[in-house]
Coordinates of C-alpha atoms in Angstrom, one line a residue:
Chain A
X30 CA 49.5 -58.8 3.1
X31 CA 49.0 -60.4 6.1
X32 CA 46.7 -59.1 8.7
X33 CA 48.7 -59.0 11.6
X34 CA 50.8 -56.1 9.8
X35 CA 47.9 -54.3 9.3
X36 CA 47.9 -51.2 11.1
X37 CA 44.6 -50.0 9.8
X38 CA 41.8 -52.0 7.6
X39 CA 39.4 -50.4 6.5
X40 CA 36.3 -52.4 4.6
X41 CA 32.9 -50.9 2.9
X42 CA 33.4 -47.6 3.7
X43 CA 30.4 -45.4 2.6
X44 CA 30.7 -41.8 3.0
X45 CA 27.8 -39.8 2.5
X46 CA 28.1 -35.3 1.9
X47 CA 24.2 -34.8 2.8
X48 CA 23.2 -36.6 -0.4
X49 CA 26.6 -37.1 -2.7
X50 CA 27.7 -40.1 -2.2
X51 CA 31.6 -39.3 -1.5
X52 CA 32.8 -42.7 -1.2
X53 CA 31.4 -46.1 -2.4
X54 CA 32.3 -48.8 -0.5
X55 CA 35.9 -48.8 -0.5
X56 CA 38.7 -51.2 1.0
X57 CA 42.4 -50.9 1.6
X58 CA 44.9 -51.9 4.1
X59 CA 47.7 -49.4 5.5
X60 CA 50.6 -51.8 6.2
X61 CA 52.8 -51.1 9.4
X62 CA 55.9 -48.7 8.8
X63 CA 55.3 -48.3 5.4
X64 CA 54.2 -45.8 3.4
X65 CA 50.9 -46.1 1.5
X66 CA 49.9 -44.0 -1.0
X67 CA 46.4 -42.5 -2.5
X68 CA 46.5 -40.8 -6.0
X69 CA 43.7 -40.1 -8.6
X70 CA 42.1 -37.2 -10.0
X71 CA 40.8 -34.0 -8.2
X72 CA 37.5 -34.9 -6.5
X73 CA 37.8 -38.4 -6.5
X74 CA 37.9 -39.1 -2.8
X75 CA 41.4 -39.7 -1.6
X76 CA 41.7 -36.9 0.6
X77 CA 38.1 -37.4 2.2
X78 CA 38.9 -41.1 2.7
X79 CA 42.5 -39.8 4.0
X80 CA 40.5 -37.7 6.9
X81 CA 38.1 -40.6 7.8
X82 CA 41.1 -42.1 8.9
X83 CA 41.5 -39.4 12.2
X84 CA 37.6 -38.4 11.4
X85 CA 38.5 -35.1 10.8
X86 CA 35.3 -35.2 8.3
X87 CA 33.1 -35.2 11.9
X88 CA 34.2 -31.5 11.6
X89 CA 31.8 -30.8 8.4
X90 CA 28.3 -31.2 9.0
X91 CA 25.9 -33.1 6.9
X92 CA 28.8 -35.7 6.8
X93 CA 27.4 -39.9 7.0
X94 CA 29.6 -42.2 7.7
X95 CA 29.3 -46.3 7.4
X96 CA 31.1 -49.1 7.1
X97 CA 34.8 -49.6 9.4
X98 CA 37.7 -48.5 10.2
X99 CA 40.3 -50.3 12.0
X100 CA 42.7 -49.0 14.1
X101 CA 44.8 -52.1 15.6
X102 CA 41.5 -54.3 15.3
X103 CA 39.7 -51.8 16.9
X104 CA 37.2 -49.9 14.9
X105 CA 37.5 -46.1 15.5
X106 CA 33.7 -45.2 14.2
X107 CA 32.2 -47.4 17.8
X108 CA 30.7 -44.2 19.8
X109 CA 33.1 -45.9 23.0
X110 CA 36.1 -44.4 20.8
X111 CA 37.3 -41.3 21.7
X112 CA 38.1 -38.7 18.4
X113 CA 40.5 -37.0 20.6
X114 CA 42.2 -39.8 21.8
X115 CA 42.4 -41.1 18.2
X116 CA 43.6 -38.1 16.5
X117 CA 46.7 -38.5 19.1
X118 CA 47.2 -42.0 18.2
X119 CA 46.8 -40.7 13.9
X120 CA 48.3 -37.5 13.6
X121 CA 48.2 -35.3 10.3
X122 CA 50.1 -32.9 7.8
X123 CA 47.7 -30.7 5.7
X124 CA 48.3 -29.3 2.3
X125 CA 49.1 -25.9 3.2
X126 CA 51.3 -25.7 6.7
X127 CA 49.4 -24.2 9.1
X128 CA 51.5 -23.5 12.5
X129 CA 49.6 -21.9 15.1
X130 CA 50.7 -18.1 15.1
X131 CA 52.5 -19.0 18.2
X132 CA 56.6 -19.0 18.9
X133 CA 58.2 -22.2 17.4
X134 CA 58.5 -23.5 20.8
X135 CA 55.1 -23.3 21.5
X136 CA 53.9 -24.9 18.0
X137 CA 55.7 -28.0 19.2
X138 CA 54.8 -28.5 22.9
X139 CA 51.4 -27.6 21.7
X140 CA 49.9 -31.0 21.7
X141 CA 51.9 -32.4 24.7
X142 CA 50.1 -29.0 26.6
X143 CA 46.9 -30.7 25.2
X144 CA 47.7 -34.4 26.4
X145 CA 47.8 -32.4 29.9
X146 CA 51.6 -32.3 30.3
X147 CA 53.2 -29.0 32.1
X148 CA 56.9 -30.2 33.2
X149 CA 58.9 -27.6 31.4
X150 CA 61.9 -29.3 31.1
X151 CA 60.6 -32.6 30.2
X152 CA 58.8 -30.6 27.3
X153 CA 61.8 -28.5 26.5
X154 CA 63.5 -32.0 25.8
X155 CA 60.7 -33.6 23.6
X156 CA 60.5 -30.4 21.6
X157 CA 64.5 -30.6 20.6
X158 CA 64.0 -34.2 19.7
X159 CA 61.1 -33.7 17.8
X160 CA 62.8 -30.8 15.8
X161 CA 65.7 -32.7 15.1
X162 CA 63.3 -35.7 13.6
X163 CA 61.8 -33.1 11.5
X164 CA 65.4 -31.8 10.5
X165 CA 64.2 -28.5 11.9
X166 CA 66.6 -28.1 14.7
X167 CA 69.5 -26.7 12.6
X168 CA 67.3 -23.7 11.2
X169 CA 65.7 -23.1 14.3
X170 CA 67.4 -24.0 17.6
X171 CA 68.7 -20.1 18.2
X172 CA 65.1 -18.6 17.6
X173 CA 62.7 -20.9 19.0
X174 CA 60.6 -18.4 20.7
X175 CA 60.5 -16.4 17.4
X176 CA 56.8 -16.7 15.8
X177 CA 56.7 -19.5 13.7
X178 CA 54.8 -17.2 11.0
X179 CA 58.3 -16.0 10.4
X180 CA 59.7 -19.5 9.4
X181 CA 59.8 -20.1 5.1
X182 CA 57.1 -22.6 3.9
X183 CA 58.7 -25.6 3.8
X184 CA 60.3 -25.2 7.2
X185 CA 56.9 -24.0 8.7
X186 CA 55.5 -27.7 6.9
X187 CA 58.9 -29.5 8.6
X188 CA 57.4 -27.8 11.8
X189 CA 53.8 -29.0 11.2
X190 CA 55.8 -32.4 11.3
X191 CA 57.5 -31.9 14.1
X192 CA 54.8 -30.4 16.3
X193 CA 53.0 -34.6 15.2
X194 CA 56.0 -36.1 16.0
X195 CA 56.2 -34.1 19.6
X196 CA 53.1 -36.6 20.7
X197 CA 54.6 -39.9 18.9
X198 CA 51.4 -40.6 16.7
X199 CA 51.3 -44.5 15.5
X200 CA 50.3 -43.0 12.0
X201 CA 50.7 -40.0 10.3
X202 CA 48.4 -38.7 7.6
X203 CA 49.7 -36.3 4.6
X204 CA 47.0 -34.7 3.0
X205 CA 49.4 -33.5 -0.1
X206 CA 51.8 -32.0 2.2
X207 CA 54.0 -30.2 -0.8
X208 CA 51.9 -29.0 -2.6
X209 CA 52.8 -25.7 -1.6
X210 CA 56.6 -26.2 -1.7
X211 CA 58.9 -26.0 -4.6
X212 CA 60.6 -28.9 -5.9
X213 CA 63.7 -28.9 -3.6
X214 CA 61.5 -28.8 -0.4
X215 CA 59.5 -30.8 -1.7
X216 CA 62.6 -33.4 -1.9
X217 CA 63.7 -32.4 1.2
X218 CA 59.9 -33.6 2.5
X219 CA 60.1 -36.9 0.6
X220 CA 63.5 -38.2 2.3
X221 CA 62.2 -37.3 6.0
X222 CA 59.2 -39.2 4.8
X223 CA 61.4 -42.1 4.2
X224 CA 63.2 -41.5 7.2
X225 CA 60.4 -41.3 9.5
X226 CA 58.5 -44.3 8.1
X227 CA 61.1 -46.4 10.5
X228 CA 59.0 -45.6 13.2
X229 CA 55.7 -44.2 11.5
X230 CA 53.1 -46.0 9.6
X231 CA 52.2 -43.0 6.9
X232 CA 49.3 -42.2 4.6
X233 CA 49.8 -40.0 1.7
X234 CA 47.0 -38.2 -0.5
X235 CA 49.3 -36.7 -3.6
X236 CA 48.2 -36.0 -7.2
X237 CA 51.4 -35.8 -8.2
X238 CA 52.3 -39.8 -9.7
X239 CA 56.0 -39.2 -9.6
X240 CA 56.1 -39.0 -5.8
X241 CA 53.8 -41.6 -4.8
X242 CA 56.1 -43.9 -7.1
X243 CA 59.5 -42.1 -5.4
X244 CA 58.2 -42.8 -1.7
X245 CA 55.7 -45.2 -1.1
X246 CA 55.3 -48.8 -1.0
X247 CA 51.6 -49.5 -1.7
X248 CA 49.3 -47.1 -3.8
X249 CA 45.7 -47.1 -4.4
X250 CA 44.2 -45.8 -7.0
X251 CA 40.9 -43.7 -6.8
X252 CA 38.4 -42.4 -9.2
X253 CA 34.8 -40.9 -8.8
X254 CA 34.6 -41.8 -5.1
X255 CA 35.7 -46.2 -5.6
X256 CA 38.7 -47.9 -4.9
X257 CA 39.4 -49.1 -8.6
X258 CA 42.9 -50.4 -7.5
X259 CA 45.3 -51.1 -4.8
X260 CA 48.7 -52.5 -4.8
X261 CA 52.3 -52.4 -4.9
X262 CA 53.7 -49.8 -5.5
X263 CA 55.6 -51.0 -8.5
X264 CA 53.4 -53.0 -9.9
X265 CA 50.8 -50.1 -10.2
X266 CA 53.1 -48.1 -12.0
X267 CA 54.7 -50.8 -14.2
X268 CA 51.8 -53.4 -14.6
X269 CA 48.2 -51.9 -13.8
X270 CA 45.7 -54.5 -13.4
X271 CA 42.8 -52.0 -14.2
X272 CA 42.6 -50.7 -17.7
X273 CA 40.9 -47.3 -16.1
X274 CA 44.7 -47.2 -13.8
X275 CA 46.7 -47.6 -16.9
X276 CA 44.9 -44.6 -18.6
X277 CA 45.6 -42.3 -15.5
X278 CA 49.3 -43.7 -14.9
X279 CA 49.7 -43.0 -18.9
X280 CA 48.3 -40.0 -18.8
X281 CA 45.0 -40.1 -20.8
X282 CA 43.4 -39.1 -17.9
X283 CA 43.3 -36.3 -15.5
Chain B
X20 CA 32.0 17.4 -22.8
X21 CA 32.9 14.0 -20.6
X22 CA 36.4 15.1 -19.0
X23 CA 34.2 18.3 -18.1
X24 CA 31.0 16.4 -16.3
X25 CA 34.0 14.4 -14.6
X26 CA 35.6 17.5 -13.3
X27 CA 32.1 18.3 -12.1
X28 CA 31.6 15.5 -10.2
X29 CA 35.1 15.5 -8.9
X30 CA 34.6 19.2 -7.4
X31 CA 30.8 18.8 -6.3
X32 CA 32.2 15.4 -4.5
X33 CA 35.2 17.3 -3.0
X34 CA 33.2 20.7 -1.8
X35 CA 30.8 17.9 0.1
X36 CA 33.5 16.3 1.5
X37 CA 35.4 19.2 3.1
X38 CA 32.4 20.5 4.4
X39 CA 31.5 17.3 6.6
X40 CA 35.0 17.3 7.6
X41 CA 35.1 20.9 7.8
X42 CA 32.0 21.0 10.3
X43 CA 33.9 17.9 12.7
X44 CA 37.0 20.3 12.9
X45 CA 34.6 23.2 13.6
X46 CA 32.8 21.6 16.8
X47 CA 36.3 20.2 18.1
X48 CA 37.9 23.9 17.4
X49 CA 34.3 25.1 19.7
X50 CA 34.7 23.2 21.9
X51 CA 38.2 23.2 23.0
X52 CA 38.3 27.0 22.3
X53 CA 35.0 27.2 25.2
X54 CA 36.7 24.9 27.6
X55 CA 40.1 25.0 27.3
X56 CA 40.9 28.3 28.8
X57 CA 38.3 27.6 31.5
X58 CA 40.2 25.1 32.4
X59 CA 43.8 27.0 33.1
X60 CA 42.0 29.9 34.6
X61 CA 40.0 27.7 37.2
X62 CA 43.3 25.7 37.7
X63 CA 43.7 22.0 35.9
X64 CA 44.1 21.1 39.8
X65 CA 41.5 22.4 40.9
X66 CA 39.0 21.5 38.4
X67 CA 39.7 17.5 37.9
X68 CA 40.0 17.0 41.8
X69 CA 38.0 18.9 43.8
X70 CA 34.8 17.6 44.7
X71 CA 32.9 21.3 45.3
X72 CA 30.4 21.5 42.3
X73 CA 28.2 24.5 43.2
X74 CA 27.8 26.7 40.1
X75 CA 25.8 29.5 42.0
X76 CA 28.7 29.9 44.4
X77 CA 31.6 29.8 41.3
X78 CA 32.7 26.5 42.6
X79 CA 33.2 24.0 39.4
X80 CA 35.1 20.5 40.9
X81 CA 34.1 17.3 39.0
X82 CA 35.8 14.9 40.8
X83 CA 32.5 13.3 41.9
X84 CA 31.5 13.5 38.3
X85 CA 34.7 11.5 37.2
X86 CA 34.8 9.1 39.8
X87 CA 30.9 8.2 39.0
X88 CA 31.7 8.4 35.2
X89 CA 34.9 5.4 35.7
X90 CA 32.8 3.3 38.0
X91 CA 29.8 3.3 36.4
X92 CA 32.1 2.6 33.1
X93 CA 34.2 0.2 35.2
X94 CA 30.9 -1.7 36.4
X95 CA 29.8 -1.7 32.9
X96 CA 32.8 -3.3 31.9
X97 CA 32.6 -6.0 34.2
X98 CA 29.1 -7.1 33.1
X99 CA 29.8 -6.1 29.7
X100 CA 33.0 -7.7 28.9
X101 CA 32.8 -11.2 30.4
X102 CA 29.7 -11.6 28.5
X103 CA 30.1 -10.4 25.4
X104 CA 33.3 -12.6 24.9
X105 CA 31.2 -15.5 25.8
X106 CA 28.7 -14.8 23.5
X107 CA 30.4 -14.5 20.9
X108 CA 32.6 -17.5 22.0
X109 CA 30.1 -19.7 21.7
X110 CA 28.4 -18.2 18.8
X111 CA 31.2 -18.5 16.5
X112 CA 33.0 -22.0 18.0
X113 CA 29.8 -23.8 19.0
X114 CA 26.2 -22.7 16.9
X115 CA 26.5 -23.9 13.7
X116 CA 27.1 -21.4 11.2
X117 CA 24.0 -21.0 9.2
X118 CA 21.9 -20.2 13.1
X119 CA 25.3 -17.8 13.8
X120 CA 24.1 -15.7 10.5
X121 CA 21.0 -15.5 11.6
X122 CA 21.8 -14.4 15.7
X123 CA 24.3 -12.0 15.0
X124 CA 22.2 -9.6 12.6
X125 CA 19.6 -9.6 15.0
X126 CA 22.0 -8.9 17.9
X127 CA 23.5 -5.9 15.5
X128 CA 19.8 -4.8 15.9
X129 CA 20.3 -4.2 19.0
X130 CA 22.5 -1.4 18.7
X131 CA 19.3 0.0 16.8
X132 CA 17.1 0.5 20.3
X133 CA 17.3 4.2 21.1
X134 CA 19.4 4.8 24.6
X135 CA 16.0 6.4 26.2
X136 CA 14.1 3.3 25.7
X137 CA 16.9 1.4 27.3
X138 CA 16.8 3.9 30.5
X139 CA 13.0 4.0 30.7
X140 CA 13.1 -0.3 31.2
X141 CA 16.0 0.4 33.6
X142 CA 13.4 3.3 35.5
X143 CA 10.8 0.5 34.9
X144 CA 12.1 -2.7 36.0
X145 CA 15.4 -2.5 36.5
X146 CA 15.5 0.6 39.8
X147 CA 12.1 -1.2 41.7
X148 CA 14.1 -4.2 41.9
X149 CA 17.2 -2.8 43.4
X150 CA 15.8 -0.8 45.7
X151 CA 13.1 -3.9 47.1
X152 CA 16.1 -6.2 47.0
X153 CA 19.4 -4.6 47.9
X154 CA 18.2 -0.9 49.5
X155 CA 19.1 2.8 48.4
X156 CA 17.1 5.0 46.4
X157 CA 17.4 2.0 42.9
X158 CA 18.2 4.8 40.4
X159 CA 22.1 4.1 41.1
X160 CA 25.5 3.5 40.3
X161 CA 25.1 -0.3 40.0
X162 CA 21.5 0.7 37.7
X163 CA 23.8 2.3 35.6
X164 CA 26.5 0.0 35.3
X165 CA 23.9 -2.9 34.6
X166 CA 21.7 -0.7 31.7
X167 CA 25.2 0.2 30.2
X168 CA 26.7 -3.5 30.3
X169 CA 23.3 -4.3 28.5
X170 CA 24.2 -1.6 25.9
X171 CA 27.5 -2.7 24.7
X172 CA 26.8 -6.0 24.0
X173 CA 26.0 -6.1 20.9
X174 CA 28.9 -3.9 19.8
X175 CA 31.2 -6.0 22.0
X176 CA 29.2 -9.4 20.4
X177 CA 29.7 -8.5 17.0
X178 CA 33.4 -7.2 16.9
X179 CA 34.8 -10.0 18.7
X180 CA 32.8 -12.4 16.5
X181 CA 34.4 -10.9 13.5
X182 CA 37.6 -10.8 14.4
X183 CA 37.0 -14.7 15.8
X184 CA 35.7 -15.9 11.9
X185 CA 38.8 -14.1 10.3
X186 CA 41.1 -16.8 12.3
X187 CA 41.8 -19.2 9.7
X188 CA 39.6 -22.6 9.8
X189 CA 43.1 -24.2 9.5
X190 CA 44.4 -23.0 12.9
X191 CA 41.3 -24.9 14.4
X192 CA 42.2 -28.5 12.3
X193 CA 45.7 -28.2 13.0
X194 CA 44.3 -27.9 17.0
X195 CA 41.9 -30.9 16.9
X196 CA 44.0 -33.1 14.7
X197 CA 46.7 -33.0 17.5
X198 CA 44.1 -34.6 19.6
X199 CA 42.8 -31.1 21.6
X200 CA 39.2 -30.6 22.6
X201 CA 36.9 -27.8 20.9
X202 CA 37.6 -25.9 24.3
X203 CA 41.1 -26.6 24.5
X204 CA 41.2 -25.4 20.6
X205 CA 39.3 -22.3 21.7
X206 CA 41.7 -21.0 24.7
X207 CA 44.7 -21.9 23.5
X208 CA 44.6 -21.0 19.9
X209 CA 41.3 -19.0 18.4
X210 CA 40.9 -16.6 21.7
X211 CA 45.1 -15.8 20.8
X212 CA 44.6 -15.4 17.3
X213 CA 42.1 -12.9 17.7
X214 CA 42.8 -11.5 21.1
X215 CA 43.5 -7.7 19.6
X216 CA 40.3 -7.7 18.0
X217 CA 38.3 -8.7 21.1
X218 CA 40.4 -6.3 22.9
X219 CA 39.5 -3.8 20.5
X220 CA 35.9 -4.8 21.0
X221 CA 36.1 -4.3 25.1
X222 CA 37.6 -0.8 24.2
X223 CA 35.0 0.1 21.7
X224 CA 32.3 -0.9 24.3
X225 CA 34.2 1.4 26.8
X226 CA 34.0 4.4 24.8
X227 CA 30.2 3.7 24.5
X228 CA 29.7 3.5 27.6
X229 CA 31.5 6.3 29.4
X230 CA 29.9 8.2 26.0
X231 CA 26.3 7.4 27.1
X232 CA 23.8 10.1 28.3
X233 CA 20.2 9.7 27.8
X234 CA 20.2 5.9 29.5
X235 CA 22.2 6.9 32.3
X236 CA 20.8 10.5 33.5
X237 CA 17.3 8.3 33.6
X238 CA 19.0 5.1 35.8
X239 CA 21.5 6.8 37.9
X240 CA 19.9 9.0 40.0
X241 CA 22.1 11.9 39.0
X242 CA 23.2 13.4 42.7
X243 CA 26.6 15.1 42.7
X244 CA 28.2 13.3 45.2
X245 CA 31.2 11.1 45.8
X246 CA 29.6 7.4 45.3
X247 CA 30.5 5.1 48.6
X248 CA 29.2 2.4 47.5
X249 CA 27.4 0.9 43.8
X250 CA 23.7 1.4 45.4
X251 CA 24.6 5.4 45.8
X252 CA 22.8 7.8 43.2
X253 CA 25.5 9.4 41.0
X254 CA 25.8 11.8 37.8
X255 CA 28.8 10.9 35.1
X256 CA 30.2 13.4 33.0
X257 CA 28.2 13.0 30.1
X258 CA 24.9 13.5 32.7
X259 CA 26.0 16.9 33.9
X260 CA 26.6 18.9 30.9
X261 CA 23.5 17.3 29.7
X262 CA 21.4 18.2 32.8
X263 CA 22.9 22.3 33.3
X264 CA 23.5 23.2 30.1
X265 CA 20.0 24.7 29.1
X266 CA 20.3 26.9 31.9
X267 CA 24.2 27.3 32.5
X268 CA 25.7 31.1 31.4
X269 CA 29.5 32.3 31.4
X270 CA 31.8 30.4 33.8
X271 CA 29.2 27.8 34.3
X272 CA 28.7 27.1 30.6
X273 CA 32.2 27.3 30.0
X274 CA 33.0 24.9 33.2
X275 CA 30.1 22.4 31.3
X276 CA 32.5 22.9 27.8
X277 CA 35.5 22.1 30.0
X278 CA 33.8 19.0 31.1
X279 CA 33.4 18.0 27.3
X280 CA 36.9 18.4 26.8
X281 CA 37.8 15.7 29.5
X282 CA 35.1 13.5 28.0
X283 CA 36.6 14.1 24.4
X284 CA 39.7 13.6 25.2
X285 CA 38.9 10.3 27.4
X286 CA 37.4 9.3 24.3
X287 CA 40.0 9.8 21.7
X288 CA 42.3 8.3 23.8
X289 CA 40.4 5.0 24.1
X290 CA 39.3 4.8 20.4
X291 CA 43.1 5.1 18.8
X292 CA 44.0 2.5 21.1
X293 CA 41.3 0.3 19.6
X294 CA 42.2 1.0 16.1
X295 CA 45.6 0.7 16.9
X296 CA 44.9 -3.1 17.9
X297 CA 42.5 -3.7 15.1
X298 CA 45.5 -2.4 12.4
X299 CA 47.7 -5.5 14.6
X300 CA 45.3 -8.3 13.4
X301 CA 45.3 -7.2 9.9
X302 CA 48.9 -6.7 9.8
X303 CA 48.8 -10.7 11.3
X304 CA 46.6 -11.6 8.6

């Protein structure tokens, strides 16, 4: 783990909901274009320490945050940071897809209209690309300017992808992004996620084991708001250093 | 013994029912059956656009009572409107929520102040003030439109703020997380998401407005003339059948009933297109 790989560090992170204490000084690396992982019971933190990572938690109010974050050795909690010039640089995927009720066209240019771009056929181009890296295109390309409420789940989630990949993020978050699909899509989700991690550092909150060992390279394990491990991949799953990992990996807990 | 107490209640319940309904259809039956056949008989022609209202001399035109009634509703609008979107804008995308809860109630209350109390501050303040500042005799068309903008906000406020909170919170993280501002998230997602219920909220207001009587025939001087400009004294619709109709007998009452129709059916026409947006958004979800 050298540090020079290191897209984001992040060290003694303390994160505060009015007087719960959400997260307890925790530390982890996200290694560039690979795929980490976060897994551990309901509640235990994972996806709040996923959305310090774009501060979407600035959106909930009574929220403290201390300790850093570092994006590219530069730490994204300094007030001379912009959020909205972070969230373009760390995109996300939430749990349940959530495409603007716009056409599918307009999903996708959405956040180059927001970076302040308005050639159409600049746009137009980005937007096939971005389909095609989502593995949209195909179901899409005759019906872009259909509503994108009419898409099926799992596409709308590939759109949700493909509207991030639209304003080439460095990172992309995935706060349990199939968690709403059935098992094929979900499959279908996990090899894009493979594929994209070429040219994507990604972050992944699941609770489902089984995946985080299919896709990702390191996983940390979280429990009652600490960092009780973090690791390889494989060696989590096969050889837990933590007796309290072994019982979740196993099964006794959760 | 209980299936018959049910029954009971069923039939007491029912006989209730029809009879509210019953009375509704009863005043609409009235009225039409008063004005209606003024109307053909005076000539549909000759009664929307003439401007000759002399009752004494069998002359019934309310062209000038129109005109007043969609300018004064039109001026109302564009007070009105503007604001109340930005109100409820900024309530629901920029207080936070527990404050909102607290503001929007009280602006509900609002709603509550009788219509005469709203024209006497109008006589009060709001007249002296036009006619020291801009000219004309102050009770006027602009009076009116200004009490009447006053009057529909909070049922222009409180609409569009509902149908703003029932856009999902997720539409709004999806928007920021792509790197957009709160305003950016606001024009180019929330404000489409809910557009037919602010819409419907404008047209709601409308109908209030071009409804309102008491507040107007106290701001807006009430002349029957053809307005030539917003500081002119004017009488709507709604002020005219108000204002004769103690006095009015045969073709003049029935003219008055005739002028009721054209409201009425104004009205109706306005309020199905509202609920025909609001039924949109739930459809959308």
């Amino acid at each position: 783990m050298t540090t020079e790989k290191n897209k984001i560090e992040i060290s003694g992170l303390d994160l505060y909901y009015g007087k719960f204490h959400a997260l307890q000084s925790v530390s982890m690396p996200v290694q560039k274009n690979l795929i980490t992982a976060l897994i551990g019971p309901s509640g235990c933190g994972k996806s709040t320490l996923l959305r310090c990572l774009n501060r979407m938690n600035d959106l909930i109010s009574g929220v403290k945050v201390t300790g850093k974050v570092l994006l590219d050795q530069s730490d994204i909690y300094s007030p001379t940071f912009e959020v909205t010039e972070l969230r373009k640089r760390v995109g996300m995927v939430f749990q349940r897809p959530n495409p603007f009720p716009l056409s599918i066209y307009d999903n996708v240019v959405y956040g180059l209209k927001v970076a302040g771009m308005n050639n159409r056929k600049k746009m137009e181009e980005i937007a096939e690309k971005s389909l095609m890296g989502a593995w949209l295109w195909d179901n899409v390309k005759d019906k872009l300017h259909h509503s994108a409420l009419e898409l099926p789940l799992d596409q709308q989630q590939r759109l949700c992808v493909a509207r991030l990949l639209a304003i080439e993020p460095e990172v992309i978050l995935m706060d349990e992004p199939c968690s709403a699909l059935d098992p094929i899509a979900t499959m279908k989700i996990e090899e894009l996620m493979l594929e994209l991690k070429k040219n994507y550092t990604i972050v992944i909150v699941t609770h489902n084991m089984q995946q985080a060992a299919r896709v990702s390279d390191f996983t940390g394990y979280m429990l009652l708001g600490k960092m009780i491990e973090f690791n390889v991949t494989k060696d989590i799953f096969t050889r837990p250093k933590e007796k309290l990992t072994e019982e979740y990996i196993s099964g006794k807990y959760g | 013994m209980k299936s018959l107490s049910e029954k009971g209640v069923r039939r007491i319940l029912m006989a209730v029912a029809f009879s509210a309904i019953s009375a509704l259809l009863l005043i609409t039956l009235f009225i039409i059956n008063e004005g209606v056949p003024f109307i053909f008989k005076y000539g549909v022609g000759n009664f929307l656009f003439s401007s000759d209202w002399h009752p004494q001399q069998m002359k019934f035109g309310i062209f000038p009572m129109i005109t007043a009634s969609l300018w004064v509703t039109f001026g109302a609008m564009l007070l009105g409107a503007p604001l109340g979107v930005a109100v409820a804008l900024f309530l629901s995308e920029y207080v936070p929520r527990p404050i909102m809860r607290i503001i929007k109630p009280t602006i509900e209350l609002l709603a509550a102040i009788p219509s005469v109390v709203y024209g006497f501050i109008g006589v009060i303040v709001l007249a002296p003030l036009i006619r020291n500042y801009l000219g004309g005799p102050g009770l006027s068309l602009l009076s009116g439109s200004i009490i009447l903008g006053i009057m529909i906000l909070p049922t222009v406020i409180s609409i569009s703020i509902d149908s703003i909170l029932a856009v999902p919170q997720s539409y709004r993280e999806g928007s920021l997380a792509l790197g957009a501002t709160t305003w950016q998230t606001i024009n180019m997602v929330t404000v489409k998401a809910s557009k037919s219920g602010i819409i419907a909220s404008i047209i709601l207001g409308l109908g209030r407005a071009i409804g309102e009587t008491m507040a107007v025939i106290m701001v807006a001087g009430n002349s029957v003339n053809m307005p030539h400009s917003a500081l002119d004294s004017v009488r709507t619709l709604t002020a005219n059948i108000a204002l004769e109709m103690s006095y009015a007998t045969g073709l003049h009452r029935q003219a008055l009933f005739a002028t009721g129709v054209v409201l009425f059916v104004g009205i109706i026409i306005l309020n199905s297109i509202a609920s025909i947006a609001l039924r949109k958004r739930m459809v959308k979800g």
